[in-house]
Coordinates of N, CA, C and O in Angstrom, one line a residue:
M155 N 142.1 63.7 51.6 CA 140.9 64.3 51.4 C 141.4 65.5 50.3 O 141.9 66.2 50.6
V156 N 140.5 65.5 49.0 CA 140.7 66.9 48.2 C 139.5 67.7 48.4 O 138.6 67.2 48.4
H157 N 140.2 68.8 48.8 CA 138.6 69.6 49.0 C 138.5 70.6 47.8 O 139.3 70.7 46.9
L158 N 137.5 71.6 48.0 CA 137.0 72.5 46.9 C 138.2 73.2 46.3 O 138.5 73.5 45.1
D159 N 139.0 73.7 47.3 CA 140.1 74.8 46.9 C 141.2 74.0 46.2 O 142.1 74.5 45.9
D160 N 141.1 72.7 46.4 CA 142.4 71.8 45.7 C 142.0 71.4 44.2 O 143.0 71.2 43.5
L161 N 140.7 71.8 44.0 CA 140.3 71.2 42.4 C 141.0 72.2 41.5 O 140.7 73.6 41.6
V162 N 141.5 72.0 40.4 CA 141.9 72.8 39.2 C 141.0 72.7 38.1 O 140.9 71.2 37.8
I163 N 140.6 73.5 37.3 CA 140.0 73.4 35.9 C 140.7 72.9 35.5 O 141.8 73.3 35.1
G164 N 140.1 71.8 34.3 CA 141.3 71.0 33.3 C 141.9 70.0 33.8 O 142.4 69.4 33.0
D165 N 142.0 69.7 35.1 CA 142.7 68.5 35.8 C 142.3 67.2 34.9 O 141.1 66.9 35.2
A166 N 142.7 66.3 34.0 CA 141.9 65.4 33.6 C 142.5 64.4 34.3 O 143.6 63.9 34.8
V167 N 141.6 62.8 34.6 CA 142.0 62.2 34.9 C 141.6 60.7 34.3 O 140.3 60.8 33.9
D168 N 142.3 59.9 34.0 CA 142.3 58.5 33.2 C 141.5 57.8 34.2 O 141.8 57.5 35.3
C169 N 140.1 57.3 34.0 CA 139.4 56.6 34.8 C 139.3 55.1 34.6 O 138.7 54.4 35.1
G170 N 140.0 54.8 33.3 CA 140.1 53.3 33.3 C 139.2 53.1 32.2 O 138.4 54.0 31.6
T171 N 138.6 51.6 32.2 CA 137.9 51.3 31.0 C 136.6 50.5 32.1 O 136.6 50.2 33.0
A172 N 135.4 50.4 31.3 CA 134.1 49.4 31.7 C 133.8 48.6 30.7 O 134.0 49.4 29.4
L173 N 133.5 47.6 31.0 CA 132.7 46.7 30.0 C 131.4 46.8 29.8 O 130.8 46.6 30.9
V174 N 130.6 46.9 28.7 CA 129.2 46.8 28.2 C 129.2 45.4 28.4 O 129.2 44.3 27.5
E175 N 128.3 44.9 29.4 CA 127.9 43.4 29.5 C 126.4 43.2 29.3 O 125.6 44.1 29.9
A176 N 126.3 42.3 28.3 CA 124.6 41.9 27.9 C 123.8 41.9 29.0 O 122.9 42.3 29.2
E177 N 124.3 41.1 29.9 CA 123.4 40.6 31.3 C 123.1 41.9 32.3 O 121.8 42.2 32.2
A178 N 124.3 42.6 32.3 CA 124.1 44.0 33.1 C 123.2 45.0 32.3 O 122.2 45.6 32.9
M179 N 123.4 45.0 31.0 CA 122.8 46.0 30.0 C 121.2 45.5 30.3 O 120.4 46.5 30.3
A180 N 120.7 44.2 30.1 CA 119.5 44.1 30.1 C 118.9 44.3 31.6 O 117.7 44.7 31.6
A181 N 119.8 43.8 32.6 CA 119.1 44.2 34.0 C 118.9 45.5 34.0 O 117.8 45.9 35.1
F182 N 119.8 46.5 33.8 CA 119.4 47.8 34.1 C 118.1 48.3 33.2 O 117.5 48.8 33.7
A183 N 118.3 47.8 31.9 CA 116.7 48.1 31.1 C 115.5 47.7 31.7 O 114.5 48.5 31.9
R184 N 115.7 46.2 32.2 CA 114.3 45.8 33.1 C 113.8 46.7 34.2 O 112.8 47.2 34.6
R185 N 115.1 47.2 34.9 CA 114.7 47.8 36.2 C 114.1 49.3 35.8 O 113.4 50.0 36.5
F186 N 115.2 49.8 35.0 CA 114.9 51.3 34.8 C 114.6 52.0 33.4 O 113.5 53.0 33.5
L187 N 114.6 51.1 32.3 CA 114.1 51.6 31.1 C 113.6 50.6 30.3 O 114.1 50.0 29.6
P188 N 112.5 50.0 30.9 CA 111.6 48.5 30.5 C 111.0 48.8 28.8 O 110.0 48.5 28.6
H189 N 112.1 49.4 27.9 CA 111.2 49.7 26.4 C 111.7 48.5 25.8 O 112.9 47.9 25.8
P190 N 110.8 47.9 25.0 CA 111.3 46.8 23.9 C 112.7 46.8 23.2 O 113.3 45.8 22.9
V191 N 112.8 47.8 23.0 CA 114.1 48.2 21.9 C 115.2 47.6 22.7 O 116.4 47.2 22.3
F192 N 115.4 47.7 24.3 CA 116.6 47.6 25.0 C 116.2 46.0 25.6 O 117.2 45.3 26.1
L193 N 115.1 45.3 25.3 CA 115.0 44.3 26.0 C 114.5 43.1 25.2 O 114.7 41.9 25.6
D194 N 113.9 43.4 23.7 CA 113.5 42.3 22.9 C 114.3 42.6 22.1 O 114.6 43.4 20.8
P195 N 115.3 41.3 21.3 CA 115.9 41.2 20.5 C 115.6 41.5 19.2 O 116.3 42.0 18.3
T196 N 114.4 41.2 18.6 CA 113.7 41.5 17.6 C 113.6 43.2 17.5 O 113.5 43.4 16.2
A197 N 113.0 43.5 18.6 CA 112.9 45.1 18.5 C 114.0 45.7 18.2 O 114.2 46.8 17.7
A198 N 114.9 45.3 18.9 CA 116.4 45.9 18.9 C 117.0 45.7 17.5 O 117.6 46.5 17.0
G199 N 116.4 44.4 16.7 CA 117.0 44.5 15.5 C 116.0 45.3 14.4 O 117.1 45.7 13.0
A200 N 115.2 45.6 14.7 CA 114.5 46.6 13.8 C 114.7 48.2 14.1 O 114.3 48.9 13.5
S201 N 115.5 48.2 15.3 CA 116.0 49.5 15.5 C 117.0 50.4 14.7 O 117.6 49.6 13.9
L202 N 117.3 51.5 14.9 CA 118.3 52.1 14.3 C 119.8 51.5 14.1 O 120.2 51.4 12.9
Y203 N 120.0 51.0 15.2 CA 121.3 50.1 15.1 C 121.2 48.7 14.6 O 122.4 48.1 14.5
G204 N 120.1 48.3 14.6 CA 120.3 46.7 13.8 C 120.5 45.6 14.8 O 120.4 44.5 14.4
R205 N 120.7 46.0 16.2 CA 121.0 44.7 17.1 C 121.1 45.8 18.4 O 121.0 46.8 18.7
P206 N 121.1 44.7 19.4 CA 121.2 45.4 20.7 C 122.0 47.0 21.2 O 123.1 46.5 20.8
A207 N 121.9 47.9 21.6 CA 122.5 48.9 22.1 C 121.9 49.3 23.3 O 121.3 48.8 23.6
A208 N 123.1 49.6 24.3 CA 123.3 50.1 25.6 C 122.2 51.4 25.7 O 122.6 52.4 24.7
A209 N 121.4 51.3 26.4 CA 120.8 52.5 26.7 C 121.7 53.7 27.3 O 122.8 53.6 28.3
S210 N 121.6 54.8 26.8 CA 122.4 56.0 27.4 C 122.4 56.1 28.9 O 123.6 56.3 29.2
L211 N 121.4 56.1 29.6 CA 121.3 55.9 31.1 C 122.6 54.8 31.9 O 123.1 55.0 32.6
Y212 N 122.4 54.0 31.3 CA 123.1 52.4 31.4 C 124.7 52.9 31.2 O 125.6 52.8 31.9
V213 N 125.0 53.7 30.3 CA 126.1 54.1 29.5 C 126.9 55.2 31.0 O 128.0 55.1 31.2
M214 N 125.9 56.2 30.9 CA 126.3 56.9 31.7 C 126.6 56.6 33.2 O 127.7 57.0 34.0
A215 N 125.5 55.7 33.8 CA 125.9 54.9 35.1 C 127.3 54.2 35.0 O 128.2 54.5 36.1
L216 N 127.7 53.6 33.9 CA 129.0 52.9 33.6 C 130.3 54.0 33.9 O 131.2 53.9 34.7
C217 N 130.1 55.1 33.1 CA 130.9 56.2 33.3 C 131.3 56.7 34.5 O 132.1 57.2 35.3
L218 N 129.8 57.1 35.2 CA 130.1 57.8 36.7 C 130.7 56.9 37.7 O 131.3 57.4 38.6
G219 N 130.3 55.8 37.5 CA 130.9 54.7 38.4 C 132.3 54.6 38.6 O 132.9 54.6 39.7
R220 N 132.9 54.6 37.2 CA 134.3 54.9 37.1 C 135.1 56.1 37.7 O 135.8 56.0 38.3
A221 N 134.4 57.1 37.3 CA 135.0 58.0 37.5 C 134.8 58.4 39.0 O 135.9 59.0 39.8
V222 N 133.6 57.9 39.9 CA 133.9 58.0 41.4 C 134.8 57.2 42.1 O 135.4 57.4 43.0
R223 N 135.1 55.9 41.3 CA 135.9 55.1 42.0 C 137.4 55.8 42.0 O 138.1 55.3 42.9
V224 N 137.8 56.4 41.0 CA 139.1 56.9 40.6 C 139.0 58.2 41.4 O 140.4 58.6 42.0
L225 N 138.0 59.0 41.5 CA 137.9 60.2 42.4 C 137.3 60.3 43.8 O 136.9 61.3 44.2
G226 N 137.3 59.0 44.2 CA 136.5 58.9 45.3 C 137.3 59.7 46.6 O 136.6 59.8 47.8
G227 N 138.3 60.3 46.7 CA 139.0 60.9 47.7 C 138.5 62.4 47.8 O 139.1 63.1 48.5
V228 N 137.7 63.1 46.6 CA 137.1 64.1 46.7 C 136.3 64.4 47.7 O 135.3 63.5 48.1
A229 N 136.2 65.5 48.7 CA 135.2 65.6 49.5 C 133.7 65.9 49.4 O 133.2 67.4 49.5
V230 N 133.2 65.2 48.6 CA 131.5 65.4 48.1 C 130.8 65.2 49.2 O 130.8 64.7 50.1
L231 N 129.8 66.6 49.5 CA 128.8 66.5 50.5 C 127.4 65.8 49.9 O 127.0 65.5 50.6
C232 N 127.1 66.4 48.6 CA 126.0 65.7 47.7 C 126.1 65.9 46.3 O 127.1 66.7 46.2
D233 N 125.3 65.1 45.5 CA 125.4 65.5 44.0 C 124.5 66.6 44.1 O 123.4 66.7 44.5
L234 N 124.3 67.2 42.8 CA 123.6 68.7 42.7 C 122.9 68.3 41.1 O 122.4 69.0 40.6
G235 N 123.1 66.9 40.8 CA 122.7 66.7 39.5 C 123.5 66.6 38.2 O 124.7 66.5 38.3
F236 N 122.8 66.7 37.0 CA 123.3 66.7 36.0 C 123.3 67.9 35.1 O 122.3 68.3 35.1
G237 N 124.3 68.3 34.1 CA 124.1 68.9 33.3 C 124.1 68.8 31.7 O 123.2 67.8 31.7
A238 N 124.5 69.3 30.8 CA 124.6 69.0 29.2 C 124.7 67.4 29.4 O 125.8 66.5 29.8
V239 N 123.9 66.9 28.5 CA 124.3 65.3 28.2 C 124.2 65.2 26.5 O 123.4 65.4 25.9
N240 N 125.5 64.7 26.1 CA 125.6 64.4 24.4 C 125.9 62.7 24.4 O 126.7 62.5 24.8
V241 N 124.8 62.6 23.8 CA 125.1 60.8 23.3 C 125.2 60.6 21.7 O 124.7 61.5 20.9
A242 N 126.6 60.4 21.4 CA 126.9 60.7 19.8 C 127.3 59.2 19.3 O 127.2 59.0 18.1
A243 N 127.4 58.1 20.0 CA 127.8 56.9 19.3 C 127.1 55.4 20.1 O 127.0 55.9 21.3
P244 N 126.6 54.7 19.6 CA 126.1 53.6 20.3 C 127.3 52.8 20.9 O 128.1 52.5 20.4
L245 N 126.7 51.6 21.8 CA 127.4 50.9 22.8 C 126.7 49.6 22.6 O 125.5 49.6 22.9
H246 N 127.6 48.2 22.3 CA 126.6 47.2 22.1 C 127.4 46.3 23.2 O 128.7 46.4 23.7
P247 N 126.9 45.1 23.7 CA 127.6 43.9 24.6 C 129.0 43.6 23.9 O 129.0 43.5 22.9
G248 N 129.7 43.7 24.9 CA 130.9 43.3 24.8 C 131.8 44.6 24.2 O 133.5 44.3 24.4
D249 N 131.4 45.7 23.9 CA 132.4 46.9 24.0 C 133.0 47.4 25.0 O 132.5 46.9 26.2
R250 N 134.3 47.7 25.0 CA 135.0 48.6 26.3 C 134.9 49.8 26.0 O 135.4 50.4 25.2
L251 N 134.6 50.5 27.1 CA 134.3 52.0 27.4 C 135.5 52.3 28.0 O 135.8 51.8 28.9
T252 N 136.3 53.5 27.3 CA 137.2 53.9 27.9 C 136.9 55.3 28.8 O 136.3 56.1 28.1
V253 N 136.8 55.7 30.1 CA 136.1 56.7 30.5 C 137.5 57.8 30.9 O 138.5 57.3 31.4
R254 N 137.6 58.8 30.7 CA 138.0 60.3 31.4 C 137.1 61.1 31.7 O 136.2 61.1 31.6
A255 N 137.6 62.0 32.8 CA 136.9 63.2 33.4 C 137.8 64.1 33.7 O 139.2 64.1 33.7
W256 N 137.2 65.5 33.7 CA 138.0 66.5 34.0 C 136.9 67.4 34.9 O 136.0 67.6 34.5
W257 N 137.6 68.5 35.7 CA 136.8 69.3 36.4 C 136.9 70.5 35.3 O 137.6 71.1 34.9
S258 N 135.5 71.0 35.2 CA 135.2 71.7 34.0 C 134.8 73.4 34.7 O 134.8 74.2 33.9
A259 N 134.6 73.3 35.9 CA 133.9 74.3 36.6 C 134.0 74.1 38.0 O 133.7 73.3 38.4
V260 N 134.5 75.1 39.0 CA 134.6 75.3 40.5 C 134.1 76.5 40.4 O 134.6 77.6 40.3
E261 N 133.0 76.6 41.4 CA 132.6 77.5 42.2 C 132.5 77.8 43.4 O 132.3 77.3 44.3
R262 N 133.3 79.0 43.8 CA 134.1 78.8 45.4 C 133.2 80.0 45.7 O 133.4 81.2 45.5
P263 N 132.5 79.8 47.0 CA 131.6 81.1 47.4 C 132.8 82.1 48.0 O 133.7 81.5 48.5
P264 N 132.5 83.4 48.4 CA 133.5 84.1 49.0 C 133.7 83.9 50.7 O 132.7 82.9 51.1
G265 N 135.0 84.0 51.0 CA 135.0 83.2 52.4 C 135.6 82.0 52.4 O 135.6 81.3 51.2
A266 N 136.2 81.1 53.5 CA 136.7 79.9 53.6 C 135.8 79.0 54.0 O 136.1 77.8 54.6
V267 N 134.3 79.3 54.6 CA 133.7 78.3 55.2 C 132.6 77.9 54.4 O 132.4 76.2 54.6
R268 N 131.7 78.4 53.3 CA 130.8 77.4 52.8 C 131.4 76.6 51.8 O 132.5 77.2 50.9
P269 N 131.1 75.5 51.5 CA 131.1 74.7 50.4 C 130.9 75.0 49.1 O 130.3 76.1 49.1
G270 N 131.3 74.6 48.0 CA 131.0 75.2 46.7 C 130.8 73.8 45.6 O 130.9 73.0 46.0
A271 N 130.2 74.3 44.4 CA 129.7 73.6 43.4 C 131.1 73.1 42.7 O 132.0 74.2 42.6
A272 N 131.2 72.0 42.0 CA 132.4 71.8 41.5 C 131.6 70.7 40.1 O 130.8 69.9 40.4
T273 N 132.0 71.2 39.0 CA 131.5 70.3 37.8 C 132.4 69.5 37.1 O 133.4 70.0 37.0
L274 N 132.3 68.1 37.3 CA 133.1 67.2 36.4 C 132.6 66.8 35.2 O 131.3 66.3 35.2
T275 N 133.2 67.1 34.2 CA 133.1 66.6 32.9 C 133.4 65.0 32.6 O 134.5 65.0 33.0
I276 N 132.3 64.2 32.3 CA 132.8 62.7 32.0 C 132.5 62.5 30.6 O 131.4 62.7 30.3
E277 N 133.3 61.6 30.2 CA 133.4 61.5 28.7 C 133.7 59.7 28.9 O 134.7 59.1 29.4
G278 N 132.7 59.1 27.9 CA 133.1 57.7 27.5 C 133.4 57.6 26.3 O 132.7 58.1 25.2
L279 N 134.5 56.8 25.8 CA 134.7 56.7 24.4 C 134.8 55.4 23.8 O 134.7 54.1 24.6
A280 N 133.9 55.4 22.9 CA 133.9 53.8 22.0 C 134.9 53.2 21.9 O 136.3 54.0 21.8
P281 N 135.0 51.9 21.2 CA 135.9 51.1 21.1 C 137.0 51.8 20.0 O 138.1 51.5 20.1
D282 N 136.4 52.5 19.2 CA 137.2 53.1 18.0 C 137.7 54.5 18.5 O 138.3 55.2 17.5
G283 N 137.7 54.8 19.5 CA 138.2 56.0 20.2 C 137.2 57.1 20.2 O 137.5 58.3 20.4
R284 N 135.9 57.4 19.2 CA 135.2 58.6 19.2 C 134.3 58.5 20.5 O 133.9 57.6 21.1
P285 N 134.1 59.7 20.9 CA 133.2 59.9 21.9 C 131.6 58.9 21.7 O 131.0 59.3 20.6
A286 N 131.6 58.4 23.0 CA 130.1 57.7 22.8 C 129.1 58.7 23.7 O 127.9 58.8 23.2
V287 N 129.6 58.9 24.6 CA 129.0 60.0 25.7 C 129.6 61.0 26.3 O 131.0 60.9 26.7
R288 N 129.3 62.1 26.6 CA 129.6 63.2 27.3 C 128.8 63.9 28.1 O 127.8 64.1 27.6
F289 N 128.9 64.1 29.5 CA 128.0 64.7 30.5 C 128.7 65.3 31.5 O 130.1 64.9 31.9
D290 N 127.9 66.3 32.0 CA 128.5 67.0 33.1 C 127.6 66.5 34.3 O 126.4 66.4 34.5
A291 N 128.4 65.9 35.5 CA 128.0 66.0 36.9 C 128.3 66.9 37.8 O 129.6 67.5 37.7
R292 N 127.2 67.4 38.6 CA 127.6 68.5 39.4 C 127.6 68.0 41.0 O 126.7 67.2 41.3
F293 N 128.7 68.5 41.9 CA 128.7 68.0 43.4 C 129.0 69.0 44.2 O 129.4 70.5 43.7
L294 N 128.5 69.2 45.3 CA 128.5 70.3 46.3 C 129.9 69.5 47.1 O 129.9 68.4 47.5
V295 N 131.0 70.5 47.1 CA 132.1 70.0 47.5 C 132.6 70.8 48.9 O 132.5 72.1 48.9
A296 N 133.2 70.0 49.8 CA 133.4 70.6 51.0 C 134.8 71.8 50.9 O 135.6 71.3 50.3
R297 N 135.0 72.6 51.8 CA 136.4 73.4 52.0 C 137.2 72.7 53.2 O 136.5 71.6 53.6
E298 N 138.2 73.0 53.3 CA 138.7 72.2 54.3 C 138.4 72.3 55.6 O 137.6 73.3 55.9
P299 N 138.7 71.2 56.4 CA 137.7 71.5 57.7 C 138.9 72.6 58.5 O 139.8 73.0 58.2
C300 N 137.8 72.9 59.6 CA 138.3 74.2 60.6 C 139.3 73.8 61.5 O 140.1 74.9 61.9
S301 N 139.3 72.4 62.0 CA 140.3 72.1 63.2 C 140.9 70.7 62.5 O 140.5 70.0 62.0
P302 N 142.0 70.5 63.5 CA 142.9 69.4 63.2 C 141.8 68.0 63.8 O 141.7 67.1 63.5
A303 N 140.9 68.6 64.7 CA 140.3 67.6 65.0 C 138.9 67.0 63.8 O 138.1 66.2 64.1
G304 N 139.1 67.6 62.7 CA 137.9 67.2 61.6 C 136.6 67.9 61.7 O 135.8 67.7 61.1
E305 N 136.5 68.8 62.4 CA 135.1 69.8 62.6 C 135.1 70.6 61.4 O 136.0 71.0 60.8
H306 N 134.0 70.3 60.6 CA 133.8 70.8 59.3 C 133.2 72.1 59.0 O 132.0 72.3 59.7
A307 N 133.8 73.0 57.9 CA 133.0 74.4 58.1 C 132.0 74.3 57.6 O 130.9 75.2 57.9
A308 N 131.5 73.1 56.9 CA 130.1 73.5 55.9 C 129.2 73.0 57.1 O 127.8 73.8 56.9
F309 N 129.5 72.6 58.3 CA 128.4 72.5 59.1 C 128.1 73.4 60.4 O 128.0 73.0 61.6
G310 N 128.5 74.7 60.2 CA 128.5 75.9 61.2 C 129.6 76.0 62.2 O 129.4 76.6 62.9
R311 N 130.7 75.4 61.7 CA 131.9 75.5 62.8 C 132.4 76.9 62.3 O 132.4 77.5 61.5
R312 N 133.2 77.6 63.4 CA 134.0 78.6 63.2 C 135.1 78.7 62.2 O 135.7 77.7 62.4
A313 N 135.1 79.4 61.5 CA 136.3 79.5 60.3 C 137.7 79.9 61.3 O 137.5 80.5 62.2
P314 N 138.5 79.4 60.9 CA 140.0 79.8 61.2 C 140.2 81.3 61.2 O 139.4 81.9 60.5
V315 N 140.8 81.7 62.4 CA 141.2 83.3 62.3 C 142.7 83.6 61.9 O 143.3 82.9 62.6
R316 N 142.6 84.6 61.2 CA 144.1 85.2 60.8 C 143.9 86.8 61.4 O 143.0 87.2 61.8
H317 N 145.2 87.1 61.8 CA 145.5 88.5 62.1 C 145.9 89.6 60.9 O 146.9 88.7 60.5
H318 N 145.4 90.5 60.7 CA 146.0 91.8 59.6 C 147.0 92.3 60.5 O 147.1 92.0 61.8
R319 N 147.6 93.3 59.7 CA 148.8 94.1 60.4 C 148.2 94.9 61.5 O 149.0 95.1 62.3
S320 N 147.0 95.3 61.5 CA 146.4 96.0 62.4 C 146.1 95.3 63.7 O 145.7 96.0 64.7
G321 N 146.0 94.0 63.7 CA 146.1 93.0 64.9 C 144.9 92.7 65.2 O 144.6 92.0 65.9
D322 N 143.7 93.3 64.4 CA 142.4 93.0 64.5 C 142.2 91.3 64.1 O 142.6 91.3 62.6
P323 N 141.6 90.8 64.6 CA 141.1 89.4 63.8 C 140.3 89.7 62.8 O 139.2 90.0 63.0
T324 N 140.1 88.7 61.9 CA 139.0 88.7 60.4 C 139.1 87.3 60.3 O 140.2 86.6 60.4
P325 N 138.1 86.7 59.9 CA 137.8 85.5 59.3 C 138.8 85.1 58.3 O 138.9 86.0 57.2
T326 N 139.6 83.9 58.4 CA 140.1 83.5 57.1 C 139.3 83.5 55.8 O 138.5 82.7 56.0
G327 N 139.5 84.2 54.7 CA 138.9 84.1 53.3 C 139.5 83.2 52.5 O 140.6 82.7 52.6
G328 N 139.3 83.9 51.2 CA 139.9 83.1 50.2 C 140.9 83.9 49.5 O 141.4 84.2 48.4
A329 N 141.9 84.6 50.5 CA 143.1 85.5 50.2 C 143.9 84.4 49.4 O 144.3 83.4 49.8
G330 N 144.3 85.1 48.6 CA 145.4 84.6 47.4 C 144.8 84.0 46.3 O 145.3 83.4 45.8
R331 N 143.3 83.8 46.6 CA 142.6 83.1 45.6 C 141.8 84.1 44.8 O 140.7 83.5 44.0
G332 N 141.8 85.0 45.0 CA 141.1 86.2 44.3 C 139.6 86.6 44.9 O 138.6 86.8 44.2
E333 N 139.8 85.8 46.0 CA 138.1 86.0 46.7 C 138.4 87.0 47.9 O 139.3 87.1 48.8
P334 N 137.2 87.6 48.3 CA 137.1 88.7 49.6 C 137.2 87.5 50.8 O 136.9 86.4 50.8
G335 N 137.9 88.0 51.8 CA 138.6 87.5 53.1 C 137.1 87.9 53.9 O 136.7 87.1 54.9

C-alpha cells in the first residue's frame, strides 16, 4: 500500500488508453447530461464539431477510471473533489484516449498521525497527441499504519513513540521531512 509520505510530486504514471465508445458515450449522456447535442445526431451535426462529440464529464470519467485502476494501491480514505478542469480538444466515438497522471501537490499535516491531501493531475491526450482534457482530482490519503496489526493512525490510534537523547518519549513526527515532530 502506498501512503501519503510515499507520494512524490511530479511522479508521472502512464495509465494506458481508453476507447471512446459511441454506446457508452450515449448511455452516459442519457443518464447524466441529457442535452440534445449529446443524444441527437441532428443536433450534434449542427454543433461546433459537426458530429457527435463526447461530453467532457464522460471523458473525465474515462480518465479518472484509468488512473484509479493504475494507482489503486494508494491508501485513499475519500475523495475531496476536483480542481481546475481544462477541456482543449473534442473526442469522438472510436477515438482512443491516452491517459497519464502525476502527483502535483501533497499536503502533509504536522506529525505522523493525521492523513493529508494529495492532488493528482490527470491528462487525457487525443489521438493526435494534443491534450483533450486535464484536471486535478484531490484525495485524502492515509499515513502509515500505527501498528503491524494494521491499526490506522487516521482513526484515533496512538502514534508510534521514539525516544530523544534525553530519554523522554515523544510522538513520532515528520522528522526528516521538514515537519515538526
